[in-house]
Amino acid sequence: MTKPKSWTLKSIAQELGVSNATVSNAFNRPDQLSKARREEILAACKKLGYFGPNKAAQSLRRGTFNIVALVLPDSVEYMISDPVASSFMRGVSAVLEKNGINLLLFSGNSDNLNSVVDFVDGFICYGRPRNKQLVEQLKQVAKHVVTVDFNIGRDASVNVNNQQASFDIAKHALHKNDDRVAILGLRLLDNDVLCRVYEHHEFEAGQSIAHQRLRGYHQAISDAGITLGDDRTWNIPESSERFASIAAKEALSSTPRPNVLLCMSDLIALAAMREALKMGLSVPEDVRIVGFDGIDEGQRFVPKLTTVHQNSEEKGRIAATLFLSKEQQTAEIDYQLQLGQSS
């Protein structure tokens, strides 16, 4: 098979026996040609396999690319399988596509922003990236940046009050000062290990979603006069059935067995409920379980999951709108407690 020829504006004009301006006008300024002449030029270009002037070169000249990089907290492969992240991405893309802007998914595990910074109009950063160096680069990059669920001092961000929401859901789940509580945390440690979390582990002092939620849980536990055991917090490296089931089984097999599980995502909470039911435990009579996010599956489960509902799709729409407006402001979205039968 003959390899298609790589045409340029100049070479295609020479092939057709017309000026460079005539070809350029056919693609970019149709009012400069008659309808018949324009259709003739476009048909000839299509037949030869030429589909218009180099868009990358045009973008470089203009300094705009109609591309926004969405920096994810983790790998693209992992994030597109997460229902909360998928909902957020749907909201972002809905706004950007209406404005003729493309979305580039960028892994939070990447070494740096150098591979894309010169070819995008800016960044929307969804949650704190696993690679902390990306956060430092986002603070300094000259292009517009909107952060979601954390701040970097650039005054363009969208947040839900994770700490207050976690406090509220934990307060609902805790009934008495002798409740036995376990926390199934999500990415509390900067590693990929499923393990218990002890005092000697170094926590980020900062703004990760997990640590905001942990502070809310701790506050509610303290206010209820409950002592949280040193070995009653788990680090789950990803919000998945596989890891959450292992942690939940270990927690529910502990002595004394917890009668309250505070879970940092609905996927973790659903895995915990499945494990509890497998073990012959009754939810909520033997163990009360609450989640966070408000995904549809939690509302279909029996018993229906008690959780914090945040509108992730709306959060994505607001982040994209804030990016397009270039406003330097912080937006906070509402959350609601969805009270099911699991607590």
Short mmCIF file of N, CA, C and O in Angstrom, two decimals, residues 60-187:
data_model
loop_
_atom_site.label_atom_id
_atom_site.label_comp_id
_atom_site.label_asym_id
_atom_site.label_seq_id
_atom_site.Cartn_x
_atom_site.Cartn_y
_atom_site.Cartn_z
N LEU A 60 -0.15 27.74 17.81
CA LEU A 60 1.08 28.35 18.32
C LEU A 60 1.11 29.83 17.99
O LEU A 60 1.53 30.65 18.81
N ARG A 61 0.66 30.20 16.80
CA ARG A 61 0.64 31.61 16.43
C ARG A 61 -0.35 32.40 17.28
O ARG A 61 -0.08 33.52 17.69
N ARG A 62 -1.51 31.79 17.54
CA ARG A 62 -2.53 32.48 18.33
C ARG A 62 -2.21 32.47 19.82
O ARG A 62 -2.64 33.35 20.56
N GLY A 63 -1.50 31.44 20.27
CA GLY A 63 -1.24 31.30 21.70
C GLY A 63 -2.38 30.63 22.44
O GLY A 63 -2.39 30.57 23.67
N THR A 64 -3.38 30.13 21.72
CA THR A 64 -4.48 29.38 22.32
C THR A 64 -4.64 28.06 21.57
O THR A 64 -4.40 28.00 20.35
N PHE A 65 -5.11 27.03 22.30
CA PHE A 65 -5.12 25.69 21.72
C PHE A 65 -6.50 25.01 21.81
O PHE A 65 -6.69 23.95 21.26
N ASN A 66 -7.43 25.62 22.54
CA ASN A 66 -8.74 25.01 22.76
C ASN A 66 -8.62 23.62 23.39
O ASN A 66 -9.38 22.70 23.06
N ILE A 67 -7.64 23.47 24.27
CA ILE A 67 -7.43 22.23 25.01
C ILE A 67 -7.21 22.57 26.48
O ILE A 67 -6.41 23.46 26.80
N VAL A 68 -7.92 21.89 27.35
CA VAL A 68 -7.71 22.03 28.79
C VAL A 68 -7.23 20.68 29.33
O VAL A 68 -7.81 19.64 29.01
N ALA A 69 -6.17 20.70 30.11
CA ALA A 69 -5.68 19.47 30.73
C ALA A 69 -6.38 19.27 32.07
O ALA A 69 -6.39 20.16 32.91
N LEU A 70 -7.01 18.11 32.23
CA LEU A 70 -7.63 17.74 33.50
C LEU A 70 -6.63 16.86 34.25
O LEU A 70 -6.41 15.70 33.88
N VAL A 71 -6.02 17.42 35.27
CA VAL A 71 -5.03 16.69 36.07
C VAL A 71 -5.79 15.86 37.10
O VAL A 71 -6.51 16.40 37.94
N LEU A 72 -5.64 14.56 37.02
CA LEU A 72 -6.34 13.62 37.90
C LEU A 72 -5.47 13.31 39.12
O LEU A 72 -4.25 13.45 39.07
N PRO A 73 -6.07 12.88 40.22
CA PRO A 73 -5.26 12.55 41.39
C PRO A 73 -4.42 11.29 41.22
O PRO A 73 -3.42 11.11 41.89
N ASP A 74 -4.84 10.43 40.29
CA ASP A 74 -4.13 9.17 40.10
C ASP A 74 -4.06 8.85 38.62
O ASP A 74 -4.29 9.72 37.78
N SER A 75 -3.76 7.61 38.28
CA SER A 75 -3.64 7.21 36.88
C SER A 75 -4.98 7.37 36.16
O SER A 75 -6.05 7.24 36.76
N VAL A 76 -4.91 7.62 34.87
CA VAL A 76 -6.12 7.74 34.06
C VAL A 76 -6.90 6.43 34.10
O VAL A 76 -8.13 6.42 34.24
N GLU A 77 -6.20 5.31 34.00
CA GLU A 77 -6.85 3.99 34.01
C GLU A 77 -7.69 3.79 35.26
O GLU A 77 -8.83 3.31 35.20
N TYR A 78 -7.15 4.18 36.41
CA TYR A 78 -7.87 4.00 37.67
C TYR A 78 -9.04 4.98 37.76
O TYR A 78 -10.15 4.61 38.14
N MET A 79 -8.80 6.24 37.39
CA MET A 79 -9.81 7.27 37.62
C MET A 79 -11.04 7.10 36.72
O MET A 79 -12.15 7.39 37.15
N ILE A 80 -10.85 6.63 35.48
CA ILE A 80 -12.04 6.52 34.62
C ILE A 80 -12.94 5.37 35.06
O ILE A 80 -14.10 5.29 34.65
N SER A 81 -12.43 4.48 35.92
CA SER A 81 -13.27 3.39 36.44
C SER A 81 -13.98 3.78 37.72
O SER A 81 -14.82 3.03 38.22
N ASP A 82 -13.65 4.95 38.28
CA ASP A 82 -14.26 5.39 39.53
C ASP A 82 -15.54 6.16 39.21
O ASP A 82 -15.51 7.14 38.45
N PRO A 83 -16.68 5.76 39.78
CA PRO A 83 -17.95 6.41 39.41
C PRO A 83 -18.02 7.88 39.78
O PRO A 83 -18.65 8.67 39.10
N VAL A 84 -17.36 8.27 40.89
CA VAL A 84 -17.38 9.67 41.31
C VAL A 84 -16.55 10.52 40.35
O VAL A 84 -16.99 11.58 39.89
N ALA A 85 -15.35 10.04 40.03
CA ALA A 85 -14.49 10.77 39.09
C ALA A 85 -15.13 10.84 37.71
O ALA A 85 -15.07 11.87 37.03
N SER A 86 -15.76 9.75 37.28
CA SER A 86 -16.42 9.73 35.97
C SER A 86 -17.53 10.76 35.90
O SER A 86 -17.72 11.44 34.88
N SER A 87 -18.28 10.88 36.98
CA SER A 87 -19.35 11.87 37.03
C SER A 87 -18.79 13.29 36.95
O SER A 87 -19.32 14.16 36.25
N PHE A 88 -17.69 13.52 37.66
CA PHE A 88 -17.04 14.84 37.61
C PHE A 88 -16.56 15.15 36.19
O PHE A 88 -16.80 16.24 35.66
N MET A 89 -15.92 14.19 35.55
CA MET A 89 -15.42 14.39 34.18
C MET A 89 -16.56 14.67 33.21
O MET A 89 -16.41 15.46 32.28
N ARG A 90 -17.69 14.01 33.44
CA ARG A 90 -18.85 14.24 32.57
C ARG A 90 -19.30 15.70 32.67
O ARG A 90 -19.65 16.33 31.67
N GLY A 91 -19.30 16.24 33.88
CA GLY A 91 -19.70 17.63 34.07
C GLY A 91 -18.73 18.60 33.41
O GLY A 91 -19.15 19.58 32.77
N VAL A 92 -17.43 18.33 33.55
CA VAL A 92 -16.42 19.19 32.93
C VAL A 92 -16.57 19.18 31.42
O VAL A 92 -16.62 20.22 30.76
N SER A 93 -16.64 17.95 30.84
CA SER A 93 -16.70 17.86 29.39
C SER A 93 -17.96 18.47 28.82
O SER A 93 -17.94 19.02 27.72
N ALA A 94 -19.07 18.38 29.55
CA ALA A 94 -20.33 18.94 29.04
C ALA A 94 -20.20 20.44 28.79
O ALA A 94 -20.69 20.96 27.79
N VAL A 95 -19.53 21.13 29.70
CA VAL A 95 -19.37 22.58 29.55
C VAL A 95 -18.32 22.90 28.49
O VAL A 95 -18.53 23.76 27.63
N LEU A 96 -17.19 22.21 28.51
CA LEU A 96 -16.12 22.53 27.57
C LEU A 96 -16.52 22.23 26.13
O LEU A 96 -16.22 23.01 25.22
N GLU A 97 -17.19 21.09 25.90
CA GLU A 97 -17.57 20.73 24.53
C GLU A 97 -18.51 21.76 23.92
O GLU A 97 -18.41 22.07 22.73
N LYS A 98 -19.41 22.31 24.73
CA LYS A 98 -20.32 23.34 24.22
C LYS A 98 -19.57 24.59 23.77
O LYS A 98 -20.07 25.38 22.96
N ASN A 99 -18.37 24.76 24.30
CA ASN A 99 -17.55 25.93 23.96
C ASN A 99 -16.43 25.58 22.99
O ASN A 99 -15.49 26.37 22.82
N GLY A 100 -16.52 24.39 22.36
CA GLY A 100 -15.54 24.00 21.36
C GLY A 100 -14.15 23.73 21.92
O GLY A 100 -13.16 23.89 21.23
N ILE A 101 -14.11 23.30 23.18
CA ILE A 101 -12.82 23.06 23.84
C ILE A 101 -12.68 21.57 24.13
O ILE A 101 -13.62 20.92 24.60
N ASN A 102 -11.50 21.03 23.87
CA ASN A 102 -11.22 19.62 24.09
C ASN A 102 -10.62 19.40 25.48
O ASN A 102 -9.98 20.29 26.05
N LEU A 103 -10.81 18.19 25.98
CA LEU A 103 -10.33 17.84 27.31
C LEU A 103 -9.22 16.79 27.20
O LEU A 103 -9.39 15.76 26.55
N LEU A 104 -8.10 17.06 27.83
CA LEU A 104 -6.97 16.14 27.87
C LEU A 104 -6.85 15.58 29.28
O LEU A 104 -6.67 16.34 30.24
N LEU A 105 -6.95 14.26 29.42
CA LEU A 105 -6.82 13.63 30.73
C LEU A 105 -5.34 13.42 31.03
O LEU A 105 -4.60 12.84 30.23
N PHE A 106 -4.92 13.89 32.21
CA PHE A 106 -3.50 13.86 32.57
C PHE A 106 -3.32 13.15 33.90
O PHE A 106 -3.95 13.51 34.90
N SER A 107 -2.47 12.15 33.93
CA SER A 107 -2.29 11.32 35.13
C SER A 107 -1.62 12.08 36.27
O SER A 107 -0.62 12.78 36.06
N GLY A 108 -2.15 11.89 37.47
CA GLY A 108 -1.54 12.48 38.66
C GLY A 108 -0.28 11.77 39.09
O GLY A 108 0.37 12.19 40.05
N ASN A 109 0.08 10.70 38.39
CA ASN A 109 1.35 10.01 38.66
C ASN A 109 2.47 10.48 37.74
O ASN A 109 3.61 10.02 37.88
N SER A 110 2.17 11.37 36.81
CA SER A 110 3.18 11.82 35.85
C SER A 110 4.32 12.54 36.55
O SER A 110 4.15 13.12 37.63
N ASP A 111 5.48 12.54 35.90
CA ASP A 111 6.66 13.17 36.50
C ASP A 111 6.53 14.68 36.59
O ASP A 111 6.93 15.29 37.58
N ASN A 112 6.00 15.29 35.54
CA ASN A 112 5.86 16.75 35.53
C ASN A 112 4.88 17.16 34.44
O ASN A 112 4.37 16.32 33.71
N LEU A 113 4.64 18.47 34.35
CA LEU A 113 3.68 18.99 33.38
C LEU A 113 4.33 19.34 32.04
O LEU A 113 3.64 19.80 31.12
N ASN A 114 5.63 19.15 31.91
CA ASN A 114 6.37 19.65 30.76
C ASN A 114 5.86 19.11 29.43
O ASN A 114 5.94 19.78 28.40
N SER A 115 5.34 17.88 29.44
CA SER A 115 4.92 17.26 28.17
C SER A 115 3.66 17.91 27.60
O SER A 115 3.37 17.73 26.41
N VAL A 116 2.92 18.67 28.41
CA VAL A 116 1.67 19.24 27.91
C VAL A 116 1.55 20.75 28.11
O VAL A 116 0.71 21.38 27.47
N VAL A 117 2.38 21.33 28.96
CA VAL A 117 2.16 22.72 29.36
C VAL A 117 2.17 23.69 28.17
O VAL A 117 1.44 24.69 28.17
N ASP A 118 2.96 23.40 27.15
CA ASP A 118 3.06 24.31 26.01
C ASP A 118 1.93 24.14 25.00
O ASP A 118 1.84 24.91 24.04
N PHE A 119 1.06 23.14 25.20
CA PHE A 119 0.04 22.83 24.21
C PHE A 119 -1.38 22.85 24.77
O PHE A 119 -2.30 22.36 24.12
N VAL A 120 -1.54 23.40 25.97
CA VAL A 120 -2.88 23.52 26.56
C VAL A 120 -3.10 24.96 27.01
O VAL A 120 -2.15 25.72 27.20
N ASP A 121 -4.36 25.32 27.17
CA ASP A 121 -4.69 26.68 27.61
C ASP A 121 -4.67 26.81 29.13
O ASP A 121 -4.74 27.93 29.65
N GLY A 122 -4.59 25.70 29.83
CA GLY A 122 -4.56 25.74 31.29
C GLY A 122 -4.94 24.40 31.87
O GLY A 122 -5.03 23.40 31.15
N PHE A 123 -5.19 24.39 33.18
CA PHE A 123 -5.37 23.14 33.91
C PHE A 123 -6.57 23.21 34.86
O PHE A 123 -6.78 24.22 35.54
N ILE A 124 -7.33 22.12 34.88
CA ILE A 124 -8.28 21.87 35.96
C ILE A 124 -7.71 20.68 36.73
O ILE A 124 -7.45 19.63 36.14
N CYS A 125 -7.49 20.85 38.01
CA CYS A 125 -6.85 19.80 38.81
C CYS A 125 -7.88 19.22 39.78
O CYS A 125 -8.32 19.90 40.71
N TYR A 126 -8.26 17.97 39.54
CA TYR A 126 -9.32 17.31 40.32
C TYR A 126 -8.71 16.53 41.47
O TYR A 126 -8.29 15.39 41.31
N GLY A 127 -8.64 17.13 42.65
CA GLY A 127 -8.04 16.47 43.80
C GLY A 127 -6.52 16.56 43.74
O GLY A 127 -5.92 16.76 42.69
N ARG A 128 -5.91 16.40 44.87
CA ARG A 128 -4.45 16.53 44.97
C ARG A 128 -3.77 15.36 44.27
O ARG A 128 -4.00 14.20 44.60
N PRO A 129 -2.89 15.61 43.29
CA PRO A 129 -2.22 14.52 42.57
C PRO A 129 -1.32 13.70 43.48
O PRO A 129 -0.76 14.21 44.45
N ARG A 130 -1.16 12.42 43.14
CA ARG A 130 -0.27 11.55 43.91
C ARG A 130 1.16 12.07 43.90
O ARG A 130 1.87 11.98 44.89
N ASN A 131 1.60 12.59 42.77
CA ASN A 131 2.94 13.17 42.68
C ASN A 131 2.89 14.61 43.19
O ASN A 131 2.35 15.50 42.53
N LYS A 132 3.46 14.85 44.34
CA LYS A 132 3.40 16.18 44.97
C LYS A 132 4.11 17.23 44.15
O LYS A 132 3.82 18.43 44.28
N GLN A 133 5.06 16.81 43.29
CA GLN A 133 5.78 17.78 42.47
C GLN A 133 4.83 18.48 41.49
O GLN A 133 5.06 19.63 41.11
N LEU A 134 3.77 17.79 41.08
CA LEU A 134 2.80 18.43 40.18
C LEU A 134 2.11 19.59 40.88
O LEU A 134 1.80 20.61 40.24
N VAL A 135 1.86 19.45 42.16
CA VAL A 135 1.23 20.54 42.92
C VAL A 135 2.12 21.78 42.90
O VAL A 135 1.65 22.90 42.68
N GLU A 136 3.41 21.58 43.13
CA GLU A 136 4.34 22.71 43.13
C GLU A 136 4.40 23.36 41.75
O GLU A 136 4.47 24.60 41.64
N GLN A 137 4.35 22.56 40.69
CA GLN A 137 4.37 23.13 39.35
C GLN A 137 3.10 23.90 39.05
O GLN A 137 3.13 24.96 38.41
N LEU A 138 1.96 23.39 39.51
CA LEU A 138 0.69 24.07 39.30
C LEU A 138 0.64 25.42 40.01
O LEU A 138 -0.03 26.35 39.55
N LYS A 139 1.36 25.53 41.11
CA LYS A 139 1.41 26.81 41.82
C LYS A 139 2.15 27.87 40.99
O LYS A 139 1.85 29.06 41.09
N GLN A 140 3.10 27.42 40.17
CA GLN A 140 3.99 28.35 39.47
C GLN A 140 3.65 28.55 38.00
O GLN A 140 4.08 29.54 37.40
N VAL A 141 2.92 27.62 37.40
CA VAL A 141 2.70 27.68 35.95
C VAL A 141 1.98 28.97 35.57
O VAL A 141 1.12 29.47 36.31
N ALA A 142 2.36 29.53 34.42
CA ALA A 142 1.84 30.84 34.02
C ALA A 142 0.39 30.76 33.52
O ALA A 142 -0.29 31.78 33.43
N LYS A 143 -0.09 29.58 33.19
CA LYS A 143 -1.43 29.44 32.63
C LYS A 143 -2.50 29.32 33.73
O LYS A 143 -2.18 29.06 34.89
N HIS A 144 -3.74 29.49 33.32
CA HIS A 144 -4.85 29.49 34.28
C HIS A 144 -5.02 28.10 34.89
O HIS A 144 -4.93 27.08 34.19
N VAL A 145 -5.26 28.07 36.20
CA VAL A 145 -5.43 26.81 36.93
C VAL A 145 -6.66 26.93 37.83
O VAL A 145 -6.84 27.91 38.55
N VAL A 146 -7.51 25.90 37.76
CA VAL A 146 -8.63 25.76 38.71
C VAL A 146 -8.42 24.46 39.47
O VAL A 146 -8.23 23.40 38.85
N THR A 147 -8.42 24.52 40.79
CA THR A 147 -8.28 23.30 41.59
C THR A 147 -9.63 22.88 42.15
O THR A 147 -10.51 23.72 42.35
N VAL A 148 -9.75 21.60 42.40
CA VAL A 148 -11.01 21.05 42.91
C VAL A 148 -10.70 20.21 44.15
O VAL A 148 -9.84 19.32 44.12
N ASP A 149 -11.37 20.52 45.25
CA ASP A 149 -11.23 19.82 46.53
C ASP A 149 -9.89 20.07 47.23
O ASP A 149 -9.54 19.37 48.16
N PHE A 150 -9.14 21.05 46.76
CA PHE A 150 -7.98 21.52 47.51
C PHE A 150 -7.57 22.86 46.91
O PHE A 150 -8.04 23.25 45.85
N ASN A 151 -6.73 23.59 47.64
CA ASN A 151 -6.32 24.93 47.21
C ASN A 151 -4.81 25.01 47.11
O ASN A 151 -4.09 24.36 47.86
N ILE A 152 -4.35 25.86 46.19
CA ILE A 152 -2.90 26.07 46.05
C ILE A 152 -2.56 27.55 46.11
O ILE A 152 -1.51 27.98 45.68
N GLY A 153 -3.49 28.34 46.63
CA GLY A 153 -3.21 29.76 46.79
C GLY A 153 -3.41 30.58 45.53
O GLY A 153 -2.96 31.72 45.45
N ARG A 154 -4.09 30.02 44.53
CA ARG A 154 -4.32 30.77 43.29
C ARG A 154 -5.75 31.27 43.18
O ARG A 154 -6.14 31.85 42.17
N ASP A 155 -6.55 31.04 44.20
CA ASP A 155 -7.87 31.64 44.35
C ASP A 155 -8.87 31.28 43.27
O ASP A 155 -9.83 32.01 43.03
N ALA A 156 -8.67 30.18 42.59
CA ALA A 156 -9.69 29.67 41.67
C ALA A 156 -9.87 28.20 42.01
O ALA A 156 -9.07 27.35 41.64
N SER A 157 -10.93 27.90 42.77
CA SER A 157 -11.10 26.52 43.22
C SER A 157 -12.58 26.22 43.47
O SER A 157 -13.39 27.14 43.67
N VAL A 158 -12.89 24.93 43.43
CA VAL A 158 -14.24 24.44 43.71
C VAL A 158 -14.11 23.38 44.80
O VAL A 158 -13.29 22.47 44.68
N ASN A 159 -14.90 23.51 45.84
CA ASN A 159 -14.75 22.60 46.98
C ASN A 159 -16.10 22.20 47.54
O ASN A 159 -17.10 22.91 47.38
N VAL A 160 -16.08 21.06 48.22
CA VAL A 160 -17.17 20.71 49.13
C VAL A 160 -16.50 20.65 50.50
O VAL A 160 -15.31 20.32 50.61
N ASN A 161 -17.24 20.99 51.55
CA ASN A 161 -16.64 21.00 52.88
C ASN A 161 -16.55 19.57 53.39
O ASN A 161 -17.42 19.09 54.13
N ASN A 162 -15.47 18.88 52.98
CA ASN A 162 -15.30 17.47 53.33
C ASN A 162 -15.24 17.25 54.83
O ASN A 162 -15.79 16.27 55.35
N GLN A 163 -14.57 18.13 55.53
CA GLN A 163 -14.43 17.94 56.98
C GLN A 163 -15.79 18.05 57.68
O GLN A 163 -16.13 17.21 58.52
N GLN A 164 -16.56 19.06 57.34
CA GLN A 164 -17.86 19.23 57.98
C GLN A 164 -18.81 18.10 57.58
O GLN A 164 -19.58 17.58 58.41
N ALA A 165 -18.77 17.71 56.31
CA ALA A 165 -19.64 16.63 55.85
C ALA A 165 -19.33 15.32 56.57
O ALA A 165 -20.23 14.58 56.97
N SER A 166 -18.04 15.04 56.74
CA SER A 166 -17.65 13.82 57.45
C SER A 166 -18.03 13.88 58.92
O SER A 166 -18.44 12.87 59.51
N PHE A 167 -17.90 15.05 59.51
CA PHE A 167 -18.35 15.22 60.89
C PHE A 167 -19.85 14.93 61.00
O PHE A 167 -20.30 14.21 61.89
N ASP A 168 -20.62 15.46 60.06
CA ASP A 168 -22.08 15.30 60.11
C ASP A 168 -22.49 13.83 59.96
O ASP A 168 -23.36 13.35 60.69
N ILE A 169 -21.88 13.11 59.02
CA ILE A 169 -22.28 11.72 58.80
C ILE A 169 -21.83 10.84 59.96
O ILE A 169 -22.54 9.93 60.38
N ALA A 170 -20.64 11.14 60.52
CA ALA A 170 -20.16 10.37 61.68
C ALA A 170 -21.04 10.64 62.90
O ALA A 170 -21.39 9.71 63.65
N LYS A 171 -21.42 11.88 63.08
CA LYS A 171 -22.29 12.23 64.23
C LYS A 171 -23.62 11.49 64.13
O LYS A 171 -24.16 11.03 65.14
N HIS A 172 -24.13 11.35 62.91
CA HIS A 172 -25.37 10.60 62.72
C HIS A 172 -25.19 9.12 63.07
O HIS A 172 -26.08 8.50 63.66
N ALA A 173 -24.02 8.56 62.71
CA ALA A 173 -23.80 7.12 62.91
C ALA A 173 -23.50 6.75 64.35
O ALA A 173 -23.73 5.61 64.75
N LEU A 174 -22.96 7.69 65.12
CA LEU A 174 -22.57 7.39 66.50
C LEU A 174 -23.75 7.62 67.44
O LEU A 174 -24.30 8.72 67.50
N HIS A 175 -24.11 6.58 68.17
CA HIS A 175 -25.29 6.66 69.04
C HIS A 175 -24.94 6.78 70.51
O HIS A 175 -25.61 7.49 71.26
N LYS A 176 -23.91 6.08 70.96
CA LYS A 176 -23.58 6.05 72.39
C LYS A 176 -22.08 6.18 72.58
O LYS A 176 -21.30 5.90 71.66
N ASN A 177 -21.68 6.57 73.80
CA ASN A 177 -20.25 6.77 74.03
C ASN A 177 -19.47 5.47 74.18
O ASN A 177 -18.25 5.49 74.31
N ASP A 178 -20.19 4.34 74.17
CA ASP A 178 -19.47 3.05 74.18
C ASP A 178 -19.49 2.37 72.81
O ASP A 178 -19.17 1.19 72.68
N ASP A 179 -19.88 3.13 71.77
CA ASP A 179 -19.78 2.59 70.40
C ASP A 179 -18.33 2.22 70.10
O ASP A 179 -17.39 2.91 70.51
N ARG A 180 -18.18 1.12 69.37
CA ARG A 180 -16.84 0.66 68.98
C ARG A 180 -16.65 1.01 67.49
O ARG A 180 -17.28 0.41 66.63
N VAL A 181 -15.77 1.96 67.23
CA VAL A 181 -15.67 2.56 65.91
C VAL A 181 -14.42 2.08 65.18
O VAL A 181 -13.35 1.95 65.78
N ALA A 182 -14.57 1.84 63.88
CA ALA A 182 -13.42 1.62 62.99
C ALA A 182 -13.58 2.54 61.78
O ALA A 182 -14.70 2.83 61.34
N ILE A 183 -12.46 3.02 61.28
CA ILE A 183 -12.44 3.91 60.12
C ILE A 183 -11.79 3.18 58.95
O ILE A 183 -10.64 2.72 59.06
N LEU A 184 -12.51 3.06 57.86
CA LEU A 184 -11.94 2.50 56.63
C LEU A 184 -11.57 3.68 55.74
O LEU A 184 -12.40 4.23 55.02
N GLY A 185 -10.30 4.09 55.85
CA GLY A 185 -9.83 5.29 55.18
C GLY A 185 -9.33 5.01 53.78
O GLY A 185 -8.94 3.89 53.44
N LEU A 186 -9.33 6.05 52.97
CA LEU A 186 -8.92 5.92 51.57
C LEU A 186 -7.68 6.77 51.33
O LEU A 186 -7.72 7.99 51.43
N ARG A 187 -6.54 6.12 51.08
CA ARG A 187 -5.31 6.80 50.75
C ARG A 187 -4.88 7.77 51.83
O ARG A 187 -4.53 8.92 51.55
#
